[in-house]
């Protein structure tokens, strides 16, 4: 398998993850998001087929979103002089695995690729956390991959705001 960054001239092939919104993003929104400089999409190819994809964009986690002890825990990671009302993050905007590749640990491997890519990227912008608005059905996947819930305010929503601390990655 090979990870490639979506470009305007990339020829998208068939892909179906079983979720219409995730499928539609890849075919209708990924290239416009790239052109508008809003999000970058990466595709995991397998012999010319799209096995999975994810998109990333800039985000922040702020005191206004997180309540109680979770915010105190986040802030405690920083010295007093660096305890701000928000911290920079990279958001996983979309993350999908083709139905043809389910049960093959592709999602787990791709999440490790995402973390490794972000950890070792030669970016000019710094960030501390990865965030995701996880579909309820995907919450267990993100929990298994080290993501924590940011708030309890979204327990009755169709997505849960979760985060991963990049400092958890060992050198």
Short mmCIF file of C-alpha atoms in Angstrom, two decimals:
data_model
loop_
_atom_site.label_atom_id
_atom_site.label_comp_id
_atom_site.label_asym_id
_atom_site.label_seq_id
_atom_site.Cartn_x
_atom_site.Cartn_y
_atom_site.Cartn_z
CA UNK A 1 0.00 0.00 0.00
CA UNK A 2 1.11 3.51 -0.77
CA UNK A 3 0.06 6.83 0.80
CA UNK A 4 -0.33 9.70 -1.68
CA UNK A 5 -1.42 13.28 -1.24
CA UNK A 6 -4.44 14.27 -3.30
CA UNK A 7 -3.62 16.72 -6.07
CA UNK A 8 -6.00 18.58 -8.41
CA UNK A 9 -5.16 16.17 -11.26
CA UNK A 10 -5.40 12.96 -9.20
CA UNK A 11 -7.81 10.52 -10.86
CA UNK A 12 -10.20 9.26 -8.18
CA UNK A 13 -11.30 5.66 -8.62
CA UNK A 14 -14.22 3.78 -7.09
CA UNK A 15 -14.52 4.00 -3.32
CA UNK A 16 -17.29 3.00 -0.94
CA UNK A 17 -16.89 2.99 2.82
CA UNK A 18 -20.58 2.47 3.45
CA UNK A 19 -21.18 6.06 4.59
CA UNK A 20 -22.65 8.43 2.02
CA UNK A 21 -21.22 11.59 3.64
CA UNK A 22 -17.70 10.18 3.72
CA UNK A 23 -17.98 8.91 0.13
CA UNK A 24 -19.35 12.27 -1.05
CA UNK A 25 -16.55 14.21 0.63
CA UNK A 26 -13.93 12.30 -1.33
CA UNK A 27 -15.63 12.76 -4.70
CA UNK A 28 -17.24 16.19 -4.27
CA UNK A 29 -15.38 18.15 -1.59
CA UNK A 30 -11.79 16.91 -1.29
CA UNK A 31 -10.43 18.70 -4.36
CA UNK A 32 -12.32 21.97 -3.73
CA UNK A 33 -11.08 21.90 -0.11
CA UNK A 34 -7.55 21.50 -1.42
CA UNK A 35 -7.94 24.34 -3.92
CA UNK A 36 -9.42 26.63 -1.25
CA UNK A 37 -6.53 25.72 1.10
CA UNK A 38 -8.96 24.47 3.75
CA UNK A 39 -7.98 20.79 4.02
CA UNK A 40 -5.49 18.30 2.59
CA UNK A 41 -6.57 14.79 1.70
CA UNK A 42 -4.33 11.74 1.65
CA UNK A 43 -5.22 8.50 -0.09
CA UNK A 44 -4.05 5.01 0.80
CA UNK A 45 -3.72 3.16 -2.51
CA UNK A 46 -3.52 -0.57 -3.02
CA UNK A 47 -2.80 -1.73 -6.57
CA UNK A 48 -4.59 1.27 -8.08
CA UNK A 49 -7.57 1.01 -5.72
CA UNK A 50 -8.45 3.44 -2.95
CA UNK A 51 -8.26 1.41 0.26
CA UNK A 52 -8.80 4.38 2.58
CA UNK A 53 -8.39 8.12 2.89
CA UNK A 54 -8.18 10.87 5.46
CA UNK A 55 -8.15 14.64 5.37
CA UNK A 56 -6.50 17.01 7.80
CA UNK A 57 -6.94 20.68 8.54
CA UNK A 58 -5.97 23.21 11.18
CA UNK A 59 -8.05 23.54 14.31
CA UNK A 60 -7.80 24.51 17.94
CA UNK A 61 -9.00 23.20 21.24
CA UNK A 62 -10.23 25.96 23.50
CA UNK A 63 -11.46 26.48 27.00
CA UNK A 64 -14.88 27.42 25.60
CA UNK A 65 -15.31 23.90 24.16
CA UNK A 66 -13.94 21.88 27.04
CA UNK A 67 -15.41 21.92 30.50
CA UNK A 68 -14.17 20.99 33.93
CA UNK A 69 -11.37 18.62 34.74
CA UNK A 70 -10.44 17.80 31.13
CA UNK A 71 -9.42 21.41 30.48
CA UNK A 72 -7.41 21.47 33.70
CA UNK A 73 -5.64 18.30 32.59
CA UNK A 74 -4.84 19.81 29.18
CA UNK A 75 -3.52 23.04 30.68
CA UNK A 76 -1.45 21.18 33.25
CA UNK A 77 0.74 19.94 30.39
CA UNK A 78 2.06 23.47 29.94
CA UNK A 79 4.11 25.73 32.20
CA UNK A 80 2.22 28.59 33.84
CA UNK A 81 3.59 31.10 31.32
CA UNK A 82 2.14 29.02 28.44
CA UNK A 83 -1.33 28.34 29.82
CA UNK A 84 -3.56 29.89 27.18
CA UNK A 85 -7.30 29.82 26.43
CA UNK A 86 -6.68 27.68 23.34
CA UNK A 87 -4.02 25.42 21.85
CA UNK A 88 -3.28 24.55 18.22
CA UNK A 89 -4.37 21.24 16.79
CA UNK A 90 -4.54 19.36 13.54
CA UNK A 91 -8.04 18.01 12.93
CA UNK A 92 -8.82 14.80 11.17
CA UNK A 93 -11.72 16.09 9.10
CA UNK A 94 -12.53 12.79 7.43
CA UNK A 95 -11.22 9.24 7.91
CA UNK A 96 -12.66 6.35 5.94
CA UNK A 97 -11.77 2.79 5.01
CA UNK A 98 -13.28 1.05 1.98
CA UNK A 99 -15.73 -1.75 2.74
CA UNK A 100 -13.44 -4.01 0.70
CA UNK A 101 -10.67 -3.52 3.28
CA UNK A 102 -12.67 -3.93 6.49
CA UNK A 103 -11.38 -6.41 9.03
CA UNK A 104 -7.81 -6.15 7.74
CA UNK A 105 -6.54 -3.63 10.34
CA UNK A 106 -6.28 -0.96 7.61
CA UNK A 107 -7.90 1.67 9.84
CA UNK A 108 -5.49 1.00 12.71
CA UNK A 109 -2.50 1.05 10.37
CA UNK A 110 -3.71 4.22 8.68
CA UNK A 111 -4.19 5.94 12.06
CA UNK A 112 -0.59 5.07 12.91
CA UNK A 113 0.48 6.52 9.56
CA UNK A 114 -1.45 9.73 10.32
CA UNK A 115 0.23 10.10 13.71
CA UNK A 116 3.66 9.32 12.27
CA UNK A 117 3.18 11.69 9.34
CA UNK A 118 2.14 14.53 11.62
CA UNK A 119 4.86 13.76 14.16
CA UNK A 120 7.64 13.82 11.57
CA UNK A 121 6.27 16.39 9.12
CA UNK A 122 8.48 19.32 8.26
CA UNK A 123 5.75 21.82 9.00
CA UNK A 124 6.23 25.51 9.57
CA UNK A 125 3.32 25.49 11.97
CA UNK A 126 3.35 23.87 15.41
CA UNK A 127 0.50 21.96 17.03
CA UNK A 128 0.16 19.85 20.17
CA UNK A 129 -2.99 17.80 19.63
CA UNK A 130 -4.92 15.90 16.97
CA UNK A 131 -8.67 16.42 17.20
CA UNK A 132 -11.57 14.65 15.57
CA UNK A 133 -15.35 14.94 15.59
CA UNK A 134 -15.89 11.19 15.75
CA UNK A 135 -19.11 9.60 14.56
CA UNK A 136 -20.62 7.69 17.48
CA UNK A 137 -20.00 4.42 15.66
CA UNK A 138 -16.30 5.33 15.34
CA UNK A 139 -15.74 6.39 18.98
CA UNK A 140 -14.46 2.92 20.02
CA UNK A 141 -11.95 3.00 17.13
CA UNK A 142 -10.56 6.35 18.24
CA UNK A 143 -10.48 5.26 21.89
CA UNK A 144 -8.42 2.18 20.90
CA UNK A 145 -6.06 4.56 19.13
CA UNK A 146 -5.42 6.70 22.21
CA UNK A 147 -7.98 9.47 21.69
CA UNK A 148 -9.80 10.91 24.71
CA UNK A 149 -13.10 12.77 24.95
CA UNK A 150 -12.77 16.52 25.29
CA UNK A 151 -16.17 17.22 26.75
CA UNK A 152 -19.37 15.64 27.98
CA UNK A 153 -21.48 18.37 26.35
CA UNK A 154 -21.69 16.34 23.14
CA UNK A 155 -22.81 13.01 24.64
CA UNK A 156 -26.23 13.35 22.98
CA UNK A 157 -24.89 14.52 19.61
CA UNK A 158 -24.16 12.46 16.48
CA UNK A 159 -20.41 13.12 16.86
CA UNK A 160 -18.06 13.32 19.84
CA UNK A 161 -15.13 15.74 20.06
CA UNK A 162 -12.00 13.76 20.88
CA UNK A 163 -8.28 14.49 21.04
CA UNK A 164 -4.88 12.82 21.00
CA UNK A 165 -1.83 14.40 22.65
CA UNK A 166 1.14 14.27 20.26
CA UNK A 167 3.46 14.12 23.28
CA UNK A 168 2.25 10.51 23.72
CA UNK A 169 4.32 9.50 20.69
CA UNK A 170 7.72 8.19 21.72
CA UNK A 171 10.73 9.27 19.72
#
